[in-house]
Tab-separated table of C-alpha atoms and ligand atoms in Angstrom:
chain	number	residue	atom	x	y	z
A	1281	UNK	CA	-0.699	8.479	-27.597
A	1282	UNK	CA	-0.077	10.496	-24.476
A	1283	UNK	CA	-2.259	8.639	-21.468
A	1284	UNK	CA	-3.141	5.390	-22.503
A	1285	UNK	CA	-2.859	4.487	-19.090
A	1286	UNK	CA	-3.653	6.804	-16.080
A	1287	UNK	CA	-0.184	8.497	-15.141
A	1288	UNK	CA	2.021	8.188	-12.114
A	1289	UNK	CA	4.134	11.053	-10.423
A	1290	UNK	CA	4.237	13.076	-7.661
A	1291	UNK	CA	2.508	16.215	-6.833
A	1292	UNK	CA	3.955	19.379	-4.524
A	1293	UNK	CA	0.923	20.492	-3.072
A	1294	UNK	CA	-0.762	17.661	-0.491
A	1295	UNK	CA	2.589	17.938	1.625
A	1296	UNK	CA	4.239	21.908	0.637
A	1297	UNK	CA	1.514	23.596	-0.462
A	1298	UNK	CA	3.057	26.935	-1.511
A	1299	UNK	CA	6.117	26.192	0.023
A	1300	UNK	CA	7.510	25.022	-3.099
A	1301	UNK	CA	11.625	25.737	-4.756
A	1302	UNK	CA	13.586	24.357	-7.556
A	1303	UNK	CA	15.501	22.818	-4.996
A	1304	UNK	CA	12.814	20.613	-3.598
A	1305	UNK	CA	11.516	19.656	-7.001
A	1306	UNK	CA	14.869	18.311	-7.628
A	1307	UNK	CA	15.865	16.731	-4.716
A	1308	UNK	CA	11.827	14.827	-4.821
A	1309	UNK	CA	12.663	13.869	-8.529
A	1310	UNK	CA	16.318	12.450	-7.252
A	1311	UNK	CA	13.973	10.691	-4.337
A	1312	UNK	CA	11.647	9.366	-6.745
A	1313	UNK	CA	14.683	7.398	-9.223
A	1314	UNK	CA	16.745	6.529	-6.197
A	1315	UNK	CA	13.557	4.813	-3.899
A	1316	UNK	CA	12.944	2.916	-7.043
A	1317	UNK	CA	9.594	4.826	-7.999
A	1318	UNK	CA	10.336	5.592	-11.058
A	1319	UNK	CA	11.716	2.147	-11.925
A	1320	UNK	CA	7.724	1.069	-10.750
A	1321	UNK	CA	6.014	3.568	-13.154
A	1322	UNK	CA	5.963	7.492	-11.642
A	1323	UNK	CA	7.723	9.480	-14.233
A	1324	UNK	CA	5.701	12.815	-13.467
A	1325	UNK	CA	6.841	15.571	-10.949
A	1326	UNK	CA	4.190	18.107	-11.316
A	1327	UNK	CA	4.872	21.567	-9.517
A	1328	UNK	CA	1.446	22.716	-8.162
A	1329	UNK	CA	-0.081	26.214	-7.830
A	1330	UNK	CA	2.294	29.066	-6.235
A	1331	UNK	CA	5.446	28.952	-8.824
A	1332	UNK	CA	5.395	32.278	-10.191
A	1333	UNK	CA	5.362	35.541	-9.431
A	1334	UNK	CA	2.704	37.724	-8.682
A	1335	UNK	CA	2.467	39.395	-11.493
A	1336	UNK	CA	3.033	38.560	-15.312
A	1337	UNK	CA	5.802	40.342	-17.405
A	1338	UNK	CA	5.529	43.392	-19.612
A	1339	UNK	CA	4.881	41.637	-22.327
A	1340	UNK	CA	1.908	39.264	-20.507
A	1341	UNK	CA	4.187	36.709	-19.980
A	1342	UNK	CA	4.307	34.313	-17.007
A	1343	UNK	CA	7.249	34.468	-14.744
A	1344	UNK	CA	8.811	31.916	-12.430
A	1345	UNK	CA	9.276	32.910	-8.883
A	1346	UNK	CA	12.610	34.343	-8.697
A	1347	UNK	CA	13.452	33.383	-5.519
A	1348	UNK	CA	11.966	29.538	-5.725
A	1349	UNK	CA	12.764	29.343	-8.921
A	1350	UNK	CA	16.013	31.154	-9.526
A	1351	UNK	CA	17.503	29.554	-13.030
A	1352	UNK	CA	13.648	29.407	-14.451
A	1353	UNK	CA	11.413	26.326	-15.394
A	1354	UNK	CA	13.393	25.194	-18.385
A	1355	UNK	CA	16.323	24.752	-16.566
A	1356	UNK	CA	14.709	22.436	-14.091
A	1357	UNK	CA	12.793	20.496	-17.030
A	1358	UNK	CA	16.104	20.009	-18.230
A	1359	UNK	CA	17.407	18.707	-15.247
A	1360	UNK	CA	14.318	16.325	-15.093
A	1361	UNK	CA	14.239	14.933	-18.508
A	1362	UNK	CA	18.198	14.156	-17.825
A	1363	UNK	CA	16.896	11.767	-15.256
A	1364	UNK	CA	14.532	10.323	-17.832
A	1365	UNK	CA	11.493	11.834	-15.873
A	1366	UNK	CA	8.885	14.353	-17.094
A	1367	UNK	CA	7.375	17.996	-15.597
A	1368	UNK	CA	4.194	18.975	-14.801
A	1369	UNK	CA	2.715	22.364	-14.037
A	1370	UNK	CA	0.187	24.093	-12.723
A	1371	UNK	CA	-2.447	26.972	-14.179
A	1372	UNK	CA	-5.730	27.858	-14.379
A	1373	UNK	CA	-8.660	28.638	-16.091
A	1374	UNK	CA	-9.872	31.704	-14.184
A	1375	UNK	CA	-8.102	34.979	-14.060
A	1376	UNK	CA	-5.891	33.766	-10.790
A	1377	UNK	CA	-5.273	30.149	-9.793
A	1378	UNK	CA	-6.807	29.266	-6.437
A	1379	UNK	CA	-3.823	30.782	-4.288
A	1380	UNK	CA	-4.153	34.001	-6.060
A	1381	UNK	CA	-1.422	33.928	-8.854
A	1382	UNK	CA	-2.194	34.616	-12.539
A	1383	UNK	CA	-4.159	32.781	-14.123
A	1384	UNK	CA	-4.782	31.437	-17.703
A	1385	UNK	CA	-7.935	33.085	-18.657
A	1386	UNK	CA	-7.323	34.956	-22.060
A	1387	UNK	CA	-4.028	34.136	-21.954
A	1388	UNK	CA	-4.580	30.514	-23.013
A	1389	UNK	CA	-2.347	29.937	-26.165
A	1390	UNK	CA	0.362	32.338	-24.886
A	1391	UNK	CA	0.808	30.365	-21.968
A	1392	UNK	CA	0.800	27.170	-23.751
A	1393	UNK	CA	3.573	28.117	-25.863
A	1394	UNK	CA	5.430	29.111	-22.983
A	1395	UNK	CA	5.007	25.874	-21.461
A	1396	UNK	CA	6.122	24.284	-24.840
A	1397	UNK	CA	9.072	26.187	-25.034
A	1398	UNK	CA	10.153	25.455	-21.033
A	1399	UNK	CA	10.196	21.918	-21.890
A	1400	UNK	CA	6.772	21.150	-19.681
A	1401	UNK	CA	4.913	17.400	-20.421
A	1402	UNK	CA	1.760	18.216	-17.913
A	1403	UNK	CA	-0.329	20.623	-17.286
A	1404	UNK	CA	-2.681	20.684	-13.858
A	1405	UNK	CA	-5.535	22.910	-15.442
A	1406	UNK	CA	-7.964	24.734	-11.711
A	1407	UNK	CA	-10.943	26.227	-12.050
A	1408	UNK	CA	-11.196	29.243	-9.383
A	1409	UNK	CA	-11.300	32.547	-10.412
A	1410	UNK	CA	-13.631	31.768	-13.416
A	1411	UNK	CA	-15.617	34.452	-14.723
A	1412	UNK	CA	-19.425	33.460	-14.306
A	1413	UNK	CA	-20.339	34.310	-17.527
A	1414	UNK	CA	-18.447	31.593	-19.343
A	1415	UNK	CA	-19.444	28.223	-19.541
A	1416	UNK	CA	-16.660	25.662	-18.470
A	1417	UNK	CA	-16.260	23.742	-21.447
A	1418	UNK	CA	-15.336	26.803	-23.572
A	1419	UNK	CA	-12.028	27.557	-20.655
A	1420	UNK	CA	-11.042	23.716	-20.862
A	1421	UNK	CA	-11.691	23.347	-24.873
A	1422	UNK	CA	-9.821	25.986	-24.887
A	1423	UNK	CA	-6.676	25.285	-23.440
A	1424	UNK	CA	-6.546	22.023	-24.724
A	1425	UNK	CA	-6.930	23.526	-28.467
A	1426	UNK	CA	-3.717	25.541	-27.165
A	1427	UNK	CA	-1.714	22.680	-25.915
A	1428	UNK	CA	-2.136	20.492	-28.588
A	1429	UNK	CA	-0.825	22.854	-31.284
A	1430	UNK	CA	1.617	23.976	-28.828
A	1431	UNK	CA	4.194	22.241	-30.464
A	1432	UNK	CA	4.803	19.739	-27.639
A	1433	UNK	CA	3.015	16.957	-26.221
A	1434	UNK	CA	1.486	18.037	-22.899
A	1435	UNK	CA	-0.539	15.632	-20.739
A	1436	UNK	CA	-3.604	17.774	-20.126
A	1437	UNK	CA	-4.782	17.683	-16.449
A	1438	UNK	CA	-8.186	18.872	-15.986
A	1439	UNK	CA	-9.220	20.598	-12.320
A	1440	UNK	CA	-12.482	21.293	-11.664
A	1441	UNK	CA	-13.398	19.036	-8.984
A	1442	UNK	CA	-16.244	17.419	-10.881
A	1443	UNK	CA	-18.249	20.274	-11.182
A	1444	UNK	CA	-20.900	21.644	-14.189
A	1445	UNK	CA	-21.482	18.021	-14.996
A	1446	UNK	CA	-17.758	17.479	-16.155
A	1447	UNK	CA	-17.987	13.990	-16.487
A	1448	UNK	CA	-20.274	14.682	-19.755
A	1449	UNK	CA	-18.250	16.677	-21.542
A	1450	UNK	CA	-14.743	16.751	-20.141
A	1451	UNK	CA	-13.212	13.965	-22.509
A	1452	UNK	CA	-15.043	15.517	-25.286
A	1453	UNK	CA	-13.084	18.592	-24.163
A	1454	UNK	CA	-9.656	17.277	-24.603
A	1455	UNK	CA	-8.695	16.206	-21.348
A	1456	UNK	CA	-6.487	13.381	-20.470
A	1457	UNK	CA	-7.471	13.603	-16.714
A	1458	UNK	CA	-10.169	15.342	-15.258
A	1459	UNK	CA	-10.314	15.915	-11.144
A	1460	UNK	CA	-13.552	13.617	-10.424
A	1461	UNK	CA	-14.105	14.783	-6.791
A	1462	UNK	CA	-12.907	17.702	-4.773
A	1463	UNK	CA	-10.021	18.292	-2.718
A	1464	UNK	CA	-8.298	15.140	-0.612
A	1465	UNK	CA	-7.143	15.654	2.829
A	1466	UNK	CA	-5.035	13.539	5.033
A	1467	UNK	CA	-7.540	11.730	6.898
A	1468	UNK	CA	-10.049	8.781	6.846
A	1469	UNK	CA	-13.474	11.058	6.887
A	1470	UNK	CA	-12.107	12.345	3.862
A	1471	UNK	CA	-10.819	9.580	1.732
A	1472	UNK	CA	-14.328	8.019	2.493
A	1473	UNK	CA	-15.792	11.004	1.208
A	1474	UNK	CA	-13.876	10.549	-1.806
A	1475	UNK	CA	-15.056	7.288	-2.712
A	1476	UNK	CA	-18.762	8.115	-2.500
A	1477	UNK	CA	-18.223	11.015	-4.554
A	1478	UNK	CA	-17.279	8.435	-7.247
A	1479	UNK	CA	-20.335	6.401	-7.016
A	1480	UNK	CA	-21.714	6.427	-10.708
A	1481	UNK	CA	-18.940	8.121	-11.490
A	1482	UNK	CA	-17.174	4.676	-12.304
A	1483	UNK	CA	-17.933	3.882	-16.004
A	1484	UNK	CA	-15.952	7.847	-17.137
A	1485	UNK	CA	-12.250	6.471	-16.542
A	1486	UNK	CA	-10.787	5.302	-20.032
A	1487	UNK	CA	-7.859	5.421	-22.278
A	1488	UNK	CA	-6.584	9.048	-22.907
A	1489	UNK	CA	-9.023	10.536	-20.540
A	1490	UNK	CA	-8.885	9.069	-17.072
A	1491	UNK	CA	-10.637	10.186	-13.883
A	1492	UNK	CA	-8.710	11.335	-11.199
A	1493	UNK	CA	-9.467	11.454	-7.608
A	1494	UNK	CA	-7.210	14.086	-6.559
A	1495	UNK	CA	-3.699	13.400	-4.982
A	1496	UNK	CA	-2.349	10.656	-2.804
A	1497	UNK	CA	-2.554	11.128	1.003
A	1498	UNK	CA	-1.044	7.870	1.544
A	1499	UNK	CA	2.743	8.096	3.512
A	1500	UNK	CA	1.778	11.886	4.714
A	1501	UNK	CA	1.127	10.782	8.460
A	1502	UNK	CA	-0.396	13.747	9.753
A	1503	UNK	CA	2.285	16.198	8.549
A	1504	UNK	CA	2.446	18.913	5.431
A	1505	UNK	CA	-0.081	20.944	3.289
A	1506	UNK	CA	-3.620	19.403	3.765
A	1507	UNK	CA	-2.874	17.408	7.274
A	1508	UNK	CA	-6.211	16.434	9.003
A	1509	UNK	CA	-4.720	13.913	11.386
A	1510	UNK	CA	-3.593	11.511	9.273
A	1511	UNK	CA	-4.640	7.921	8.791
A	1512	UNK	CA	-3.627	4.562	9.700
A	1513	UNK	CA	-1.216	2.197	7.264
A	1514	UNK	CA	-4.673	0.096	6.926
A	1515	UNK	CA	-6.088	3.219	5.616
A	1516	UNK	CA	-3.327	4.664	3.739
A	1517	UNK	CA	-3.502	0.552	2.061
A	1518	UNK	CA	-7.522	0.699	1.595
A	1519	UNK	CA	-6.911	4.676	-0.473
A	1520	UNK	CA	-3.935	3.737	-2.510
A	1521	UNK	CA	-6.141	0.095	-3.036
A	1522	UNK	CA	-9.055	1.719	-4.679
A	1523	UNK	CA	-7.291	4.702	-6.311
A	1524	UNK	CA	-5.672	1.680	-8.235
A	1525	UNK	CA	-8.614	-0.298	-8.763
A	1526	UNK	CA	-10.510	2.639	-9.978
A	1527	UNK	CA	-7.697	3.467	-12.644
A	1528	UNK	CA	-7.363	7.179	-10.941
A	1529	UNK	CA	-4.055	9.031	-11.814
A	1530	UNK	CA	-1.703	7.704	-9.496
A	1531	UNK	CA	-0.121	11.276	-8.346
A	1532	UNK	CA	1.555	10.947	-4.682
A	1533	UNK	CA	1.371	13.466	-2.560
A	1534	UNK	CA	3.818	12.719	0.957
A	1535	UNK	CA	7.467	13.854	1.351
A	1536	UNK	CA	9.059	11.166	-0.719
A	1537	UNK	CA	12.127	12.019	0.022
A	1538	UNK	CA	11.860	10.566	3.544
A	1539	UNK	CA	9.610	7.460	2.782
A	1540	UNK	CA	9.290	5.123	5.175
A	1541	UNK	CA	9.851	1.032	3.878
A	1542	UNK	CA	5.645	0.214	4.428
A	1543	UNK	CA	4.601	3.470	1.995
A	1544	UNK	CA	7.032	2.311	-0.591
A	1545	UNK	CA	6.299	-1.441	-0.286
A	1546	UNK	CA	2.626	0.013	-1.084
A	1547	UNK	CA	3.251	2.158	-3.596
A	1548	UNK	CA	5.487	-0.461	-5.347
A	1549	UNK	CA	2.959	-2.920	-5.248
A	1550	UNK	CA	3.131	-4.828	-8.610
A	1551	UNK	CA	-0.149	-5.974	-8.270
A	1552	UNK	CA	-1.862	-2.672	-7.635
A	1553	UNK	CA	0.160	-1.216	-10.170
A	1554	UNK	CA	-0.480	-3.776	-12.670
A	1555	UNK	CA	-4.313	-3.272	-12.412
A	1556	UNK	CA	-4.190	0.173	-12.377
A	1557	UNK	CA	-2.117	0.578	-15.419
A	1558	UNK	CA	-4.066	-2.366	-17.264
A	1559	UNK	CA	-3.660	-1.805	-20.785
A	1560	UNK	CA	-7.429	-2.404	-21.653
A	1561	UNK	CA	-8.678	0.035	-19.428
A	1562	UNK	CA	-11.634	-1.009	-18.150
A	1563	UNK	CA	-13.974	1.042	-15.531
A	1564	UNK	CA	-14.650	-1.171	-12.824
A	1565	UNK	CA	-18.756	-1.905	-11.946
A	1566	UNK	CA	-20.035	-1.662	-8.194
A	1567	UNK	CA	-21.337	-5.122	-6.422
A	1568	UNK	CA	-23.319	-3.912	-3.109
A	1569	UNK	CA	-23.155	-5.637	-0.314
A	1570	UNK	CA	-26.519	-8.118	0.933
A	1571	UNK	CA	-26.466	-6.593	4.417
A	1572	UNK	CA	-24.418	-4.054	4.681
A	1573	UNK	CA	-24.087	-0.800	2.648
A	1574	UNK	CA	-20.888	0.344	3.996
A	1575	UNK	CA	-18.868	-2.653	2.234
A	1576	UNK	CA	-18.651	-3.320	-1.630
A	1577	UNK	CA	-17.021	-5.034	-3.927
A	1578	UNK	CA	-15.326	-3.704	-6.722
A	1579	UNK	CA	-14.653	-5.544	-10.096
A	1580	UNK	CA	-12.431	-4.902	-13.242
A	1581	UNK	CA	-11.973	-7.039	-16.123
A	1582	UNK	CA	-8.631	-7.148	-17.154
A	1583	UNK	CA	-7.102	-7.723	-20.769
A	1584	UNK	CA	-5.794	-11.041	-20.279
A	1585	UNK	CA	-9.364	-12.338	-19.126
A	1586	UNK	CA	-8.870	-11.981	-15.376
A	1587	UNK	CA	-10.167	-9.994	-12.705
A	1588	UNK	CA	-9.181	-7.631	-10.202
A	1589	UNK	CA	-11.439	-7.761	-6.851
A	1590	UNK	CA	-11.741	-5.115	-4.378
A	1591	UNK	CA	-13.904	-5.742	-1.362
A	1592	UNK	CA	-13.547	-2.879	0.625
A	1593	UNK	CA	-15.602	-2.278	4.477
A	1594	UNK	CA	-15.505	1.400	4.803
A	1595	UNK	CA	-17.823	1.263	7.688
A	1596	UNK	CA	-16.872	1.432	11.206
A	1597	UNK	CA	-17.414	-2.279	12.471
A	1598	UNK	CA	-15.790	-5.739	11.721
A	1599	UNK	CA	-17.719	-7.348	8.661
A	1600	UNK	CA	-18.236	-10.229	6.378
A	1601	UNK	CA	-17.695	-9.517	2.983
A	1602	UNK	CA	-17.959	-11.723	-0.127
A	1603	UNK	CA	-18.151	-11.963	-3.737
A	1604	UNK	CA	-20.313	-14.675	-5.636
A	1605	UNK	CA	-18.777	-15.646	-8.720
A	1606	UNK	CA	-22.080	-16.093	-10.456
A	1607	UNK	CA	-22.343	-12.124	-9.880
A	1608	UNK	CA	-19.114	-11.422	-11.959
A	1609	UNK	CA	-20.552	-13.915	-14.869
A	1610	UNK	CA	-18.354	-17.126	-13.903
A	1611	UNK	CA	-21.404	-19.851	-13.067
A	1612	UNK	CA	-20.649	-22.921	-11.140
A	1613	UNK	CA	-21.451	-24.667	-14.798
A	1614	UNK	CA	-18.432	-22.601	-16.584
A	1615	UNK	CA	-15.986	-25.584	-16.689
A	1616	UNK	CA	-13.050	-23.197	-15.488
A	1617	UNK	CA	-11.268	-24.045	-12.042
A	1618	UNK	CA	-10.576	-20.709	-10.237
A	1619	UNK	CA	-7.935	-19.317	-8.668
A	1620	UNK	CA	-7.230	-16.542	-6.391
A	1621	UNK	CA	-3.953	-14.461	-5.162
A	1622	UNK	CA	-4.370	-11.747	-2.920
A	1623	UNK	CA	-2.722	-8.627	-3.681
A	1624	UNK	CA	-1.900	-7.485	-0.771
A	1625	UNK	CA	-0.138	-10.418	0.300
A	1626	UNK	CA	1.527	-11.966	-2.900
A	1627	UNK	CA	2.247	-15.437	-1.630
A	1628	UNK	CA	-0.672	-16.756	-1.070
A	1629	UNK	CA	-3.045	-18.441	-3.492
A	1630	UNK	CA	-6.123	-20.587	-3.062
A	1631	UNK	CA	-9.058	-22.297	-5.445
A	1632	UNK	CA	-12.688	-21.165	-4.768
A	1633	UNK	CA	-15.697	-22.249	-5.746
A	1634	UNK	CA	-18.587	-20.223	-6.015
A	1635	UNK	CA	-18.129	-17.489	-3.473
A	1636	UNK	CA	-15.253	-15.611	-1.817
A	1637	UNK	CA	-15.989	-14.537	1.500
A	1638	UNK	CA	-13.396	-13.299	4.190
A	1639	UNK	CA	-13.860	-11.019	7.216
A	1640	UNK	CA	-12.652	-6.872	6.959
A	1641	UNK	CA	-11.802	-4.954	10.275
A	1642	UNK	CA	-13.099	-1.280	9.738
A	1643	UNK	CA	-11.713	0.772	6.645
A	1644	UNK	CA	-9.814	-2.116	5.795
A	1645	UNK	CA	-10.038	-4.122	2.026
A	1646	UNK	CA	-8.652	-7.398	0.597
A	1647	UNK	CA	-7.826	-6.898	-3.214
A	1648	UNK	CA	-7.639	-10.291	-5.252
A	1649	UNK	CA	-6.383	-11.209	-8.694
A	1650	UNK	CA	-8.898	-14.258	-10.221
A	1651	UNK	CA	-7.657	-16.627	-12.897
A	1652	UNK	CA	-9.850	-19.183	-14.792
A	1653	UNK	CA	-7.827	-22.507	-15.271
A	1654	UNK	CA	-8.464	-25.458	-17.389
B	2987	LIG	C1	-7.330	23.636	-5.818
B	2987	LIG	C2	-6.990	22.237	-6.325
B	2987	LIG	C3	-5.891	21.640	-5.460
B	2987	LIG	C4	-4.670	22.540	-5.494
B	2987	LIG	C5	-5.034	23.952	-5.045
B	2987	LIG	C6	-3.901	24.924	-5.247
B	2987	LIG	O1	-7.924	23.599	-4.564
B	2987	LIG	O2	-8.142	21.405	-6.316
B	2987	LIG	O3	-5.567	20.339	-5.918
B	2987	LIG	O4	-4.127	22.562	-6.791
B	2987	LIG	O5	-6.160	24.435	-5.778
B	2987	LIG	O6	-4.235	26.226	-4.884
């Protein structure tokens, strides 16, 4: 099975937008097997929009960007899969991607073969440029009918930013991700934004068809492709925090071949990654706050019978936040001592009894892992 948990890479476009060449890709996937990324779980390296040229080939086929690209996209997936890591690419279901390149539309199981025959594993699937007349599902059914007799296994990565209901019939569709919000940019108003957009949205991420809310921001500090002013390492911890809770695709987005030692303790985080890549599954379920709708706490049951707990205060003042365990189905009557660990902060553990409560500056969260012991 191809995503039975939600996969981890690296994306070009959050820090180089079009500014993309074989020679970056390669020196990010060096970055990502020297820093030890790879070792915690990103395998993809997923070129974004902007690769090829202008205009397709006599015979309709795509082209790589001679100048980025200069010994084509199979040579570079070659390269990659030497370093045990995969490739991703980008396309789209209109007739241009977003940045005005060809797009997919009509050209759906050509292009898949192509892809195939490169040596691609992931496909980032947009949505602009979509001729009105044709209903969504039919474009993404579509190209996943042409992957998946492509001849190759290709992790398909739906784009459409949540729109036309997606949620309802994406996985139907054939996806393996699907793009849950719209576009992330490098700055607190809009991670925020981000994690509203999910509200209800919660119960959609599952095994081989996982929701995805867009890129990483976190380790971009103001700089690259979709800057906004950047964020704090609190806030950079509270995104890359719920992005794992949530089970989104875990796709960074900064320069990682200059990351600094507090973005790769984060992204390295073995208990983030753990509940992220949780082999059950599980959507996590919304516990609002008593007093105070800009903090919640978010749960997920994990397969060995513990629990993952965000409490997050995405508000602007200091709070209280807690969790009763009664609320999570553990009564005081359950005959189970319990134990906490906090995430964040791996060497600390505590018992609790019936309620968890701690105090959260602004935009920050405290993620803990509970255990029931005899
Ligand atoms: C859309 C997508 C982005 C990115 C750009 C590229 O906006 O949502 O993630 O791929 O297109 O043009």
């Amino acid at each position: 099975m191809l995503c039975n948990t939600p996969p981890m890479g690296w994306n070009s476009w959050n820090t180089f937008g079009s500014d993309i060449t074989e020679q970056l890709i390669i020196e990010s996937a060096e970055a990502l097997v020297s820093s030890g990324l790879k070792d915690a779980g990103y395998k993809y390296v997923v070129i974004d929009d902007c690769w090829s040229e202008r205009e397709r080939d006599e015979s309709g086929r795509l082209v790589p960007d001679r100048i980025k690209f200069p010994n084509g996209i199979a040579a570079l997936a070659g390269r990659l899969h030497d370093m045990d890591l995969k490739l991703g690419i980008y396309s789209c279901a209109g007739v241009r991607t977003c940045a005005g390149y060809p797009g997919s539309f009509e050209h759906e199981f050509d292009d898949a073969r192509t892809f195939a025959a490169w040596g691609i594993d992931y496909l980032k699937y947009d949505y602009c440029y979509k001729p009105d007349g044709i209903p969504g599902e039919i474009l993404f059914r579509r190209m996943a009918a042409a992957l998946r007799n492509s001849g190759r296994d290709i992790l398909f990565a739906a784009c459409n930013w949540g729109n036309d209901n997606a949620a309802l019939w994406m996985r139907s569709a054939g996806a393996h991700i699907w793009r849950s919000t719209g576009d992330i940019f490098d700055s607190w108003s809009s991670i925020k934004e981000l994690i509203l957009l999910q509200d209800g949205l919660e119960p959609y991420t599952a095994p081989q068809c996982w929701n995805d809310m867009d890129m990483l921001v976190a380790g971009m500090q103001g700089k690259g492709n979709v800057a906004r002013g950047g964020c704090s390492e609190k806030e950079y911890e509270t995104h890359f925090s719920l992005w794992s809770l949530m089970s989104s695709a875990l796709m960074l987005g900064c320069d990682i071949r200059n990351l600094d030692e507090s973005s790769k303790k984060l992204f390295t985080n073995k208990g983030l990654i753990r509940i992220n890549q949780d082999s059950e599954g599980r959507p996590c379920y919304v516990l609002p706050h008593w007093n105070n709708s800009d903090c919640r706490t978010y749960v997920k049951l994990l397969s060995d019978g513990s629990y993952a707990i965000g409490l997050f205060n995405l508000g602007e003042t200091r709070s209280e936040t807690a969790v009763h365990l009664w609320d999570i189905g553990i009564p005081a009557n359950s005959g189970h001592k319990v134990e906490i660990h906090d995430v964040l902060n791996p060497d600390s553990s505590e018992f609790i009894q019936e309620r968890y409560s701690c105090m959260l500056e602004a935009h920050t969260c405290r993620i803990i892992h509970l255990q029931l012991r005899k």
